[in-house]
Coordinates of N, CA, C and O in Angstrom, one line a residue:
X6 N 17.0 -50.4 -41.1 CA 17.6 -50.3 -42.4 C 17.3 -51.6 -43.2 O 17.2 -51.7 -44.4
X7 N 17.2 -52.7 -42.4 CA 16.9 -54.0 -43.1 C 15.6 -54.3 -43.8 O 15.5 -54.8 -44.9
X8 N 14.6 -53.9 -43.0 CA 13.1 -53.5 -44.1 C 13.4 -52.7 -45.6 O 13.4 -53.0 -46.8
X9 N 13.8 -51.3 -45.0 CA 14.4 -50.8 -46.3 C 14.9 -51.3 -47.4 O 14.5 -51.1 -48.6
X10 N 16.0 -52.0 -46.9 CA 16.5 -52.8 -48.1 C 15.9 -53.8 -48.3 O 15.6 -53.8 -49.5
X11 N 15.5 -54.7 -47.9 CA 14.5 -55.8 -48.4 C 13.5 -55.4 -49.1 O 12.9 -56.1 -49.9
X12 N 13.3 -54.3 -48.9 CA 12.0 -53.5 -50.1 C 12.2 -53.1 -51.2 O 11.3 -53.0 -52.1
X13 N 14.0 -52.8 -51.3 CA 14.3 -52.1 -52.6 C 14.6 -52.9 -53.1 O 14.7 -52.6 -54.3
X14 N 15.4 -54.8 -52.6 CA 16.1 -55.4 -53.4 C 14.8 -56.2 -54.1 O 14.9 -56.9 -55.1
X15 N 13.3 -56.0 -53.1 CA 12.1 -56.4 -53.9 C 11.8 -56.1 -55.7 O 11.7 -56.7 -56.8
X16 N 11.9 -54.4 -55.2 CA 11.6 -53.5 -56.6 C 12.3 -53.5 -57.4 O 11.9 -53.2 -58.5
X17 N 14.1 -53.8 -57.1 CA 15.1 -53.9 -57.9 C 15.2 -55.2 -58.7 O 15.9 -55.4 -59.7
X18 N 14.3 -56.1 -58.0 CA 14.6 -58.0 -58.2 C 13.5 -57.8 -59.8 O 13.6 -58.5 -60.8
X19 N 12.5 -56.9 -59.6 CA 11.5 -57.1 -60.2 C 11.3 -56.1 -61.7 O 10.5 -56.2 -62.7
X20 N 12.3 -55.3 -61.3 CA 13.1 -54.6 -62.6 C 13.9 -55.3 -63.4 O 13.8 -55.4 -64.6
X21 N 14.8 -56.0 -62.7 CA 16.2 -56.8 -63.7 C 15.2 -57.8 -64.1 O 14.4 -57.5 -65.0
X22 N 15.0 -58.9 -63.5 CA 14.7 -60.2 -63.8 C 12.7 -60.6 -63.3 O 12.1 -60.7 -62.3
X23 N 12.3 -60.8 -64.5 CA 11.1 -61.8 -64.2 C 10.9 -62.6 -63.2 O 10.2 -62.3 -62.3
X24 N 11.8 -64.1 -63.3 CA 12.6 -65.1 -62.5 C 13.6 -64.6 -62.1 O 14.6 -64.3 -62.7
X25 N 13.3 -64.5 -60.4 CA 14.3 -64.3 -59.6 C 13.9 -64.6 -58.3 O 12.7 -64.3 -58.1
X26 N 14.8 -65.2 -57.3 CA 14.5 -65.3 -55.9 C 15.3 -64.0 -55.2 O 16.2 -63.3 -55.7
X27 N 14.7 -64.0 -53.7 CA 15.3 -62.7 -52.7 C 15.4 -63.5 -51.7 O 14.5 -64.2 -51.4
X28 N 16.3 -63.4 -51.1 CA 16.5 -64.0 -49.6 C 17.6 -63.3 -48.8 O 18.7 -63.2 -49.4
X29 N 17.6 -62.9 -47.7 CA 18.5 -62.3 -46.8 C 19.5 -63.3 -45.9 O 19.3 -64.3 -45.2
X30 N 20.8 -62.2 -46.6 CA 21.9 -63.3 -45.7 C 22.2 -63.2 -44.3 O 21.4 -62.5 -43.6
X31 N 23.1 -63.8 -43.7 CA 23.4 -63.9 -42.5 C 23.9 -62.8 -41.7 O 23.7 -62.6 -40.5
X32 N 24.6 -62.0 -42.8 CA 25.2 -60.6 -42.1 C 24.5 -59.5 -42.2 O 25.1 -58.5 -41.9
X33 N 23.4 -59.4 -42.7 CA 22.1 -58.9 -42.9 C 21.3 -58.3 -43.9 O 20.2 -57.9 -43.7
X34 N 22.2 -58.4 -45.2 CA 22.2 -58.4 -46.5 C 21.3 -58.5 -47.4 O 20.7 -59.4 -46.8
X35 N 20.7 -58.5 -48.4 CA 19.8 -59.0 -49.4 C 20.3 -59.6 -50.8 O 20.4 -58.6 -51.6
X36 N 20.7 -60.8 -51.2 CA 20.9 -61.4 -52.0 C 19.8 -61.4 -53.7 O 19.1 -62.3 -53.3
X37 N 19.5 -61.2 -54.4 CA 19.1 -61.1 -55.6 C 19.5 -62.6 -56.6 O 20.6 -62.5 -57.2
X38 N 19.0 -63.5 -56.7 CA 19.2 -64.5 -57.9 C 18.4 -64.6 -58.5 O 17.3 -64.6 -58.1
X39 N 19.1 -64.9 -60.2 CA 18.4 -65.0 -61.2 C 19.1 -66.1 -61.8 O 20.2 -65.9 -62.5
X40 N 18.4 -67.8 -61.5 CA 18.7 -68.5 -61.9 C 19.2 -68.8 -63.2 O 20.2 -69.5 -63.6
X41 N 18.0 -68.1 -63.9 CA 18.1 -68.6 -65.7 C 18.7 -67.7 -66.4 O 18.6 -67.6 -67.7
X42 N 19.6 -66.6 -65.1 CA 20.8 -65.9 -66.1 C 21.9 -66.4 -65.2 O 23.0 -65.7 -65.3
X43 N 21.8 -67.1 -64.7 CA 23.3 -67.3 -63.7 C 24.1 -66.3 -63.1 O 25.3 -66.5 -62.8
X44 N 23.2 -65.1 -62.8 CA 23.7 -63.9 -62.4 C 23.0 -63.8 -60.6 O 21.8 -63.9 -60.4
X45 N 24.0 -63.7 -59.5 CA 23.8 -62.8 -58.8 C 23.4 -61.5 -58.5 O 23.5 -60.7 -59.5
X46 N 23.0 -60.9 -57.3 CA 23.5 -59.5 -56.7 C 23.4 -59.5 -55.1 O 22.4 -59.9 -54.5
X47 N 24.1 -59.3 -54.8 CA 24.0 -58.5 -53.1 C 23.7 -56.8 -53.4 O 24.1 -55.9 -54.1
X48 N 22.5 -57.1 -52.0 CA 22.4 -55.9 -51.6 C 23.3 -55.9 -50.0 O 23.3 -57.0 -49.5
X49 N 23.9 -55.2 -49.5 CA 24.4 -55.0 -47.6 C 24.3 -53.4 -47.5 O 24.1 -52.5 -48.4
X50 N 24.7 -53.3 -46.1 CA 24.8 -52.3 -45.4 C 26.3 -51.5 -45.9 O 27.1 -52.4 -45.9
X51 N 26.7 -50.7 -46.2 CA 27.8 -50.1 -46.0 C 28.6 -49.3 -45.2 O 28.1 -49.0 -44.1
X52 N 29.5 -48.8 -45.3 CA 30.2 -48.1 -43.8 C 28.7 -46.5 -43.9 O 28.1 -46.4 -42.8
X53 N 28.5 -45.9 -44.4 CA 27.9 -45.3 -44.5 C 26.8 -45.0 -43.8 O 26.5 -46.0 -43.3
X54 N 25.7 -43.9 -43.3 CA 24.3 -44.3 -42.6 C 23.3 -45.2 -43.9 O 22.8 -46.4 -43.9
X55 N 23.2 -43.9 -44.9 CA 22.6 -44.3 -46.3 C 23.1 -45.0 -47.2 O 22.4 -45.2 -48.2
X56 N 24.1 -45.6 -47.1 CA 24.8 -45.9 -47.9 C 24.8 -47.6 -48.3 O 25.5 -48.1 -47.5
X57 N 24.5 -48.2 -48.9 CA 24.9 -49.9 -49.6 C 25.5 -50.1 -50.5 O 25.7 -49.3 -51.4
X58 N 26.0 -51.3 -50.5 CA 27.3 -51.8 -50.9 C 26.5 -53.0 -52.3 O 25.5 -53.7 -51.9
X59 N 26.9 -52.9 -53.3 CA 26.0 -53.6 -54.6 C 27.0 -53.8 -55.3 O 27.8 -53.1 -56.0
X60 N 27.1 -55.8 -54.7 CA 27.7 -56.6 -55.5 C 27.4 -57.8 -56.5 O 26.6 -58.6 -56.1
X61 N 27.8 -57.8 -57.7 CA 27.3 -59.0 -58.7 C 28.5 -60.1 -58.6 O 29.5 -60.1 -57.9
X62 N 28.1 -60.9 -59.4 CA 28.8 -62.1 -59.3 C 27.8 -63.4 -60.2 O 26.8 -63.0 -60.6
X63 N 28.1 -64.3 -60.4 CA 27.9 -65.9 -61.2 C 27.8 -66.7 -60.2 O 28.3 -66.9 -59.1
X64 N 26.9 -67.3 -61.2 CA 26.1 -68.6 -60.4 C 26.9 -69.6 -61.1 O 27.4 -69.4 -62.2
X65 N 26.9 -70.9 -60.4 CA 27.8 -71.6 -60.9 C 27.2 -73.0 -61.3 O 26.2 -73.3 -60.5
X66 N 27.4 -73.9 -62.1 CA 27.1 -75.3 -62.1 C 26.7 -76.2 -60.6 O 27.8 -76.5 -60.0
X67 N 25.8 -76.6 -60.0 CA 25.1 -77.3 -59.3 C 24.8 -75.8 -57.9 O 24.8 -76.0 -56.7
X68 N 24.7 -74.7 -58.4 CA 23.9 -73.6 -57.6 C 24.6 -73.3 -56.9 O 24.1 -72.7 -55.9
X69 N 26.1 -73.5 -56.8 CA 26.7 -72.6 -55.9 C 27.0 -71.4 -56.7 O 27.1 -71.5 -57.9
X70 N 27.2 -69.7 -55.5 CA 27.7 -68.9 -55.9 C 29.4 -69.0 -56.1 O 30.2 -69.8 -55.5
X71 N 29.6 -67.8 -57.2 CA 31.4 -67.8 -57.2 C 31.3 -66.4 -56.4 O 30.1 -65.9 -56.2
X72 N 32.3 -65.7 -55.9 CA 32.6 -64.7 -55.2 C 32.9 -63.6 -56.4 O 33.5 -63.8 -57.4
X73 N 32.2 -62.4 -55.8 CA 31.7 -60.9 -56.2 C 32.9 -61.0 -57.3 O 34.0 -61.5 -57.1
X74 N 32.4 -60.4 -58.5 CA 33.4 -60.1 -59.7 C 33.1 -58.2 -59.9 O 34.0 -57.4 -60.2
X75 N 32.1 -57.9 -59.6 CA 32.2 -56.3 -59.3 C 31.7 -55.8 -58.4 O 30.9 -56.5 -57.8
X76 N 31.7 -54.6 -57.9 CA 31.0 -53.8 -57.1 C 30.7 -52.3 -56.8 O 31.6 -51.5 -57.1
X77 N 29.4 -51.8 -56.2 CA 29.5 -50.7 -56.3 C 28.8 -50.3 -54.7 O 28.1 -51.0 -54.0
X78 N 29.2 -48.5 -54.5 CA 28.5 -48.5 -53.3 C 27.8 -47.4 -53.9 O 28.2 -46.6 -54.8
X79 N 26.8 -47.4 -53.3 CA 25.1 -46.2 -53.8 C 24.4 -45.1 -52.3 O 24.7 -45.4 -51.2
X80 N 24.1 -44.6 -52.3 CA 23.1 -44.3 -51.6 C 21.4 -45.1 -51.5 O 20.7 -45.2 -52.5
X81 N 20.9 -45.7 -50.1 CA 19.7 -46.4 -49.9 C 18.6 -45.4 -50.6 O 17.9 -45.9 -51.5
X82 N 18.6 -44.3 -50.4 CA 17.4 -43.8 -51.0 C 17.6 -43.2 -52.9 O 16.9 -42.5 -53.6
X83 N 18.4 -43.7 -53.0 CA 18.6 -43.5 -55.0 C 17.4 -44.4 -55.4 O 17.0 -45.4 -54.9
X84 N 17.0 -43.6 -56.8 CA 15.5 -44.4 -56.9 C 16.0 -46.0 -57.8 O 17.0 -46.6 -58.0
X85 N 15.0 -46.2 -58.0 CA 15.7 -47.9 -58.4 C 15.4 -48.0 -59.7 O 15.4 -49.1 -60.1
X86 N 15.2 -46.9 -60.5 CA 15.6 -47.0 -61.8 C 17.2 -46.8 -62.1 O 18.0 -47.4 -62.9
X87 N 17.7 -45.6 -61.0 CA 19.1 -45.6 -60.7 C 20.0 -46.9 -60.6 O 20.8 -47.4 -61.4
X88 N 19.5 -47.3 -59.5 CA 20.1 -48.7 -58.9 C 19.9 -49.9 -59.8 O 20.7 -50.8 -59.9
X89 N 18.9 -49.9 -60.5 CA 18.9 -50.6 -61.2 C 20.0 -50.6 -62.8 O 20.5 -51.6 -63.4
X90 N 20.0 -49.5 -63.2 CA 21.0 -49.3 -64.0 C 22.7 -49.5 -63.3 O 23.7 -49.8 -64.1
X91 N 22.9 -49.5 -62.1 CA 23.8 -49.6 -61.6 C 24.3 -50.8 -61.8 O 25.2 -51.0 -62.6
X92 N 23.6 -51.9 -61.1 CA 23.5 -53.3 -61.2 C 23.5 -53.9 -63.0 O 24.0 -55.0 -63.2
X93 N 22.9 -53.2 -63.9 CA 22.9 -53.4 -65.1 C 24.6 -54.0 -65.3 O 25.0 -55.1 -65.6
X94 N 25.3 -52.4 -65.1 CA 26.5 -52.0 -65.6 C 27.3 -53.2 -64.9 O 28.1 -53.8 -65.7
X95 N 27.3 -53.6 -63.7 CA 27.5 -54.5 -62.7 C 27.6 -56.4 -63.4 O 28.5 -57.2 -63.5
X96 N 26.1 -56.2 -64.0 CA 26.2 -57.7 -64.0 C 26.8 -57.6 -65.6 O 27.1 -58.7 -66.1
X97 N 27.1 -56.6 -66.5 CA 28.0 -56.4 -67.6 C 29.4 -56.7 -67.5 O 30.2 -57.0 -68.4
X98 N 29.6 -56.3 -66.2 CA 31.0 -56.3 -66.3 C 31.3 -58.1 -65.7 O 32.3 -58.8 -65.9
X99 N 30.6 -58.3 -65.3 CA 30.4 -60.2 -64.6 C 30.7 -60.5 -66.2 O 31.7 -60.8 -66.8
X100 N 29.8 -60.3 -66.6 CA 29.2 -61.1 -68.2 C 30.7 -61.4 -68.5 O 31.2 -62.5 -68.6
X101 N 31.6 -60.1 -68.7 CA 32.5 -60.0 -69.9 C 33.7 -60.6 -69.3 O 34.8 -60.8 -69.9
X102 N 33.7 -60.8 -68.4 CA 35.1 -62.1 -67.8 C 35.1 -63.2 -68.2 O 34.2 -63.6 -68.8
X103 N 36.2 -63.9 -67.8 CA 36.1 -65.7 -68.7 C 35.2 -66.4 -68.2 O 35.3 -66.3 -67.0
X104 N 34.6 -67.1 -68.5 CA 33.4 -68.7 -67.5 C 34.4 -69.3 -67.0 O 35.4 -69.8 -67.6
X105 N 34.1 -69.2 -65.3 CA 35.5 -70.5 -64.5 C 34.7 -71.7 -64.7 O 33.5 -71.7 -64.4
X106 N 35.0 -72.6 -65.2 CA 35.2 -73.9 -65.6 C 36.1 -75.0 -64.5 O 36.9 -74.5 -63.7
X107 N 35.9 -76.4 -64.6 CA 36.6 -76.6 -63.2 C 37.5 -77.1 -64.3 O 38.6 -76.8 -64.0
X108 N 37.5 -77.7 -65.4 CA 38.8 -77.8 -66.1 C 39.8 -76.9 -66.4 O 41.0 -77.1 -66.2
X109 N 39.3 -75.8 -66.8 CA 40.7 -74.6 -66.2 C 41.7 -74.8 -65.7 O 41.7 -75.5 -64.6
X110 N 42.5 -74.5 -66.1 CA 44.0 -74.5 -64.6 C 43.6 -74.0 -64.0 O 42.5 -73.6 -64.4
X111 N 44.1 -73.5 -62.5 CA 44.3 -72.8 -61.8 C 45.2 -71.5 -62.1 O 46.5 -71.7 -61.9
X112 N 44.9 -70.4 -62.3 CA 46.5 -69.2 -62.6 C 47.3 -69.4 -61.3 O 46.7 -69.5 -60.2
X113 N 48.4 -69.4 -61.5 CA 49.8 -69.5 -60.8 C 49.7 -68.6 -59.2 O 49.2 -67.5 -59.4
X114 N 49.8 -68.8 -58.4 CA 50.3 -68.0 -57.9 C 51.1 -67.2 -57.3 O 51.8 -67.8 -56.5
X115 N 51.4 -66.0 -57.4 CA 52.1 -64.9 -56.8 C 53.2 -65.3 -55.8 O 52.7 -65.8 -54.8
X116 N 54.5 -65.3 -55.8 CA 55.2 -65.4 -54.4 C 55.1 -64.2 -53.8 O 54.6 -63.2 -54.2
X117 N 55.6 -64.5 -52.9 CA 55.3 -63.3 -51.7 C 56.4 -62.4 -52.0 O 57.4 -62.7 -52.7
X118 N 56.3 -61.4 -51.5 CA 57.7 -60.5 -51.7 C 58.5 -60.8 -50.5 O 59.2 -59.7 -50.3
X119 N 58.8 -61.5 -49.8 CA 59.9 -62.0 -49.0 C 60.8 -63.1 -50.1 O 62.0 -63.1 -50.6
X120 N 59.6 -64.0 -50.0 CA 60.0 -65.1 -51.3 C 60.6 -64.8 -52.1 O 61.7 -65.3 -52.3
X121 N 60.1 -64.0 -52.7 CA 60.9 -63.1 -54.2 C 62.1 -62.7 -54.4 O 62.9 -62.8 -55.3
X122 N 62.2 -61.8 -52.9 CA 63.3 -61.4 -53.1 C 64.4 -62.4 -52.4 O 65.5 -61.9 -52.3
X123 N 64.3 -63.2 -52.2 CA 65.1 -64.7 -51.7 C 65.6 -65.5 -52.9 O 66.6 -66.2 -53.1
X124 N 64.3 -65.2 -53.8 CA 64.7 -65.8 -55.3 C 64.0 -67.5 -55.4 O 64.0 -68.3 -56.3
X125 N 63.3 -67.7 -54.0 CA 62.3 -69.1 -54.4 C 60.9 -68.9 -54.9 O 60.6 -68.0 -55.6
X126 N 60.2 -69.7 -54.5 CA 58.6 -69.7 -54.9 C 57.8 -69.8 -53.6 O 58.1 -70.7 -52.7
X127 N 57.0 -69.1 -53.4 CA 56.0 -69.3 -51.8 C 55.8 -70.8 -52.1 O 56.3 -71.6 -52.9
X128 N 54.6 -70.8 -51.3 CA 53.4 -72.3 -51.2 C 54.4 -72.9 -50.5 O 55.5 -72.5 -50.2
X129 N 53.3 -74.6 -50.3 CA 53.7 -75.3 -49.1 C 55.1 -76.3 -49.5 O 55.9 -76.9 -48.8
X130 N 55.0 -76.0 -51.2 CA 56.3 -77.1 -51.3 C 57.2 -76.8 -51.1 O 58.0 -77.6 -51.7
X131 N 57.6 -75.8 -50.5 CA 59.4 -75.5 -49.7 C 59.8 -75.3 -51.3 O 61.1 -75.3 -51.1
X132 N 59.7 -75.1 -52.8 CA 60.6 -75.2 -53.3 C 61.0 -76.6 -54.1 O 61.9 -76.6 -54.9
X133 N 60.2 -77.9 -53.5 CA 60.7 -79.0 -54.3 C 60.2 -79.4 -55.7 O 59.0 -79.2 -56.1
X134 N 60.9 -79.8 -56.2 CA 60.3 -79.7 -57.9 C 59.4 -80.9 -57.6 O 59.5 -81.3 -56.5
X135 N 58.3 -81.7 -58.4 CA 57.1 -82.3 -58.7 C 57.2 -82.4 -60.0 O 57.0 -81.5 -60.8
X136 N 57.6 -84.0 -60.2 CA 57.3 -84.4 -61.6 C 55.9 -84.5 -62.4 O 55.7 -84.3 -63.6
X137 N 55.0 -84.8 -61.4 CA 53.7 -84.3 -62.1 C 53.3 -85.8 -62.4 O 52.1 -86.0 -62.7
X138 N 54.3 -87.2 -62.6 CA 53.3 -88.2 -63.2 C 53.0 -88.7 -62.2 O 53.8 -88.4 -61.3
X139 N 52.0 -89.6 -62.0 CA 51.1 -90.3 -60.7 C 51.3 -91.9 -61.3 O 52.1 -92.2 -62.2
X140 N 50.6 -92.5 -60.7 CA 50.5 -93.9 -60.1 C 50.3 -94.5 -61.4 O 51.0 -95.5 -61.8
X141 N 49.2 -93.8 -62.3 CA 48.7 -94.1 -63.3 C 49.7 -94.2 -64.7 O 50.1 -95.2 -65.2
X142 N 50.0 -93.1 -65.1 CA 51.2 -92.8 -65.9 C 52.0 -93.4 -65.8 O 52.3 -93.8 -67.0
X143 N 53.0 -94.2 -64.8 CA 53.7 -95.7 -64.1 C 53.1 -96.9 -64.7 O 53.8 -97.7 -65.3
X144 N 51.6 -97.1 -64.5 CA 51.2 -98.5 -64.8 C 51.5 -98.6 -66.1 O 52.1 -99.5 -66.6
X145 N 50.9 -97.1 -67.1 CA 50.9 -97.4 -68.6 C 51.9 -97.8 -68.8 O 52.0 -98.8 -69.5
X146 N 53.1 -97.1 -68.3 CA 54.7 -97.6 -69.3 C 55.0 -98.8 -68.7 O 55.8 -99.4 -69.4
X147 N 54.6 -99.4 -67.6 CA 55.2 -100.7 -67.3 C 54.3 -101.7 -68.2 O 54.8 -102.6 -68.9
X148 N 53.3 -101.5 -68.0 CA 52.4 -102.2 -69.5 C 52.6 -102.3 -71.2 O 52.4 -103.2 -72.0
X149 N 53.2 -100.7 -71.3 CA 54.1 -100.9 -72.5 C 55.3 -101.8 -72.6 O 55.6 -102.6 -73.5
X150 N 56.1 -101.5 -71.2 CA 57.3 -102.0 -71.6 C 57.3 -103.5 -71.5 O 58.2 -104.1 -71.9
X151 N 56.1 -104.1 -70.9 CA 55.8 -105.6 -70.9 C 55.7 -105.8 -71.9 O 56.4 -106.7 -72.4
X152 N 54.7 -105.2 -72.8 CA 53.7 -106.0 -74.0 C 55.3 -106.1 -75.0 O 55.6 -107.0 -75.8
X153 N 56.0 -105.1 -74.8 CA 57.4 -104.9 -75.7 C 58.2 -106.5 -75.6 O 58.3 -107.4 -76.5
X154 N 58.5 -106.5 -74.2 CA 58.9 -107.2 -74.1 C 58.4 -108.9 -74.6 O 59.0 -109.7 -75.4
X155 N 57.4 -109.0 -74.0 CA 57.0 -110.4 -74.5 C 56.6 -110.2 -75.8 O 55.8 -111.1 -76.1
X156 N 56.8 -109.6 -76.4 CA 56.9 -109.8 -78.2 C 57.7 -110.0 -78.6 O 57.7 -110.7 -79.6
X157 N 58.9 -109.3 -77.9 CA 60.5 -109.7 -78.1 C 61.1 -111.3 -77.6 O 62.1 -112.0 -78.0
X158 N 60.4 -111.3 -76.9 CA 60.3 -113.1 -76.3 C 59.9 -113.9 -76.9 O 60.5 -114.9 -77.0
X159 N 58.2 -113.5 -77.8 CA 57.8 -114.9 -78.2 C 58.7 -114.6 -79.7 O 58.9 -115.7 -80.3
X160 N 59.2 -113.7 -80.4 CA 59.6 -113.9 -81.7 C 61.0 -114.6 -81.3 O 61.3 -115.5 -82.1
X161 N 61.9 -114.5 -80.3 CA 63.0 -115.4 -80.5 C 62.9 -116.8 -80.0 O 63.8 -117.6 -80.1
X162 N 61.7 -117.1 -79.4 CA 61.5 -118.1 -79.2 C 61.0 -119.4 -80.5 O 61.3 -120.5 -80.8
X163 N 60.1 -118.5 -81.1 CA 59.4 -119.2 -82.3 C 60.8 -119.1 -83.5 O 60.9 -120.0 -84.4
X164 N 61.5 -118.4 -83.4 CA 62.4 -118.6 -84.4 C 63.2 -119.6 -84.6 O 64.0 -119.6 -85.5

């Protein structure tokens, strides 16, 4: 099955994108990148005999991948004008999500339903509040409150 698919993720690579590399992953898979659209695809095996699993996903600032934003499963012998429309629909639905950015927050996450219903917050901090200012935020106001001060100093002194 792995020739197979390496032949179709050839014909499929060479439909979507001009520029594109093919390389097979470790779990036996065929990967699809298209650098100069920042779009992934996996080809893999699926539970199925005939069957593959066709996932898209984004390429990210210094070439790492982000993890699958859609997917679909096909039959291996669907022709690859099929599959190729498949993956269309695929890397459309990638497109139309937000760009993760590393400035972004992070979205919150979920307490657990044990948590929940306890009435705290999961994660590692038990619950303790975090003021959020650092080391830095400290220097500035002690630096304010100096420069304050020694202005307040040199004017009663010069008076």
């Amino acid at each position: 099955m792995s020739v197979q698919l390496r032949e179709t993720a050839q014909a499929l690579a060479q439909t979507l994108w001009r520029e594109h590399t093919v390389y097979r992953e470790r779990s036996g898979g065929v990967v699809i990148r298209g650098e100069h659209v920042q779009r992934w695809i996996s080809l893999a095996p699926a539970g199925g005999r005939d069957e593959i699993l066709i996932r898209a996903g984004r390429i990210l600032d210094g070439g790492t991948t982000a993890p699958a934003r859609s997917e679909a499963v096909l039959s291996l012998s669907t022709e690859t004008v099929q599959l190729a429309a498949t993956c269309r629909r695929l890397l459309a639905e990638t497109a139309a999500g937000p760009t993760p950015t590393a400035s972004r927050p992070a979205a919150p996450r979920q307490a657990t339903n044990s948590a929940a219903r306890k009435g705290r917050r999961g994660g590692r901090r038990g619950g303790r509040r975090v003021s959020g200012r650092g080391f830095g935020y400290w220097a500035i106001v002690a630096c304010v409150v100096g420069i304050a001060a020694l202005s307040i100093y040199s004017a009663s002194v010069t008076s």
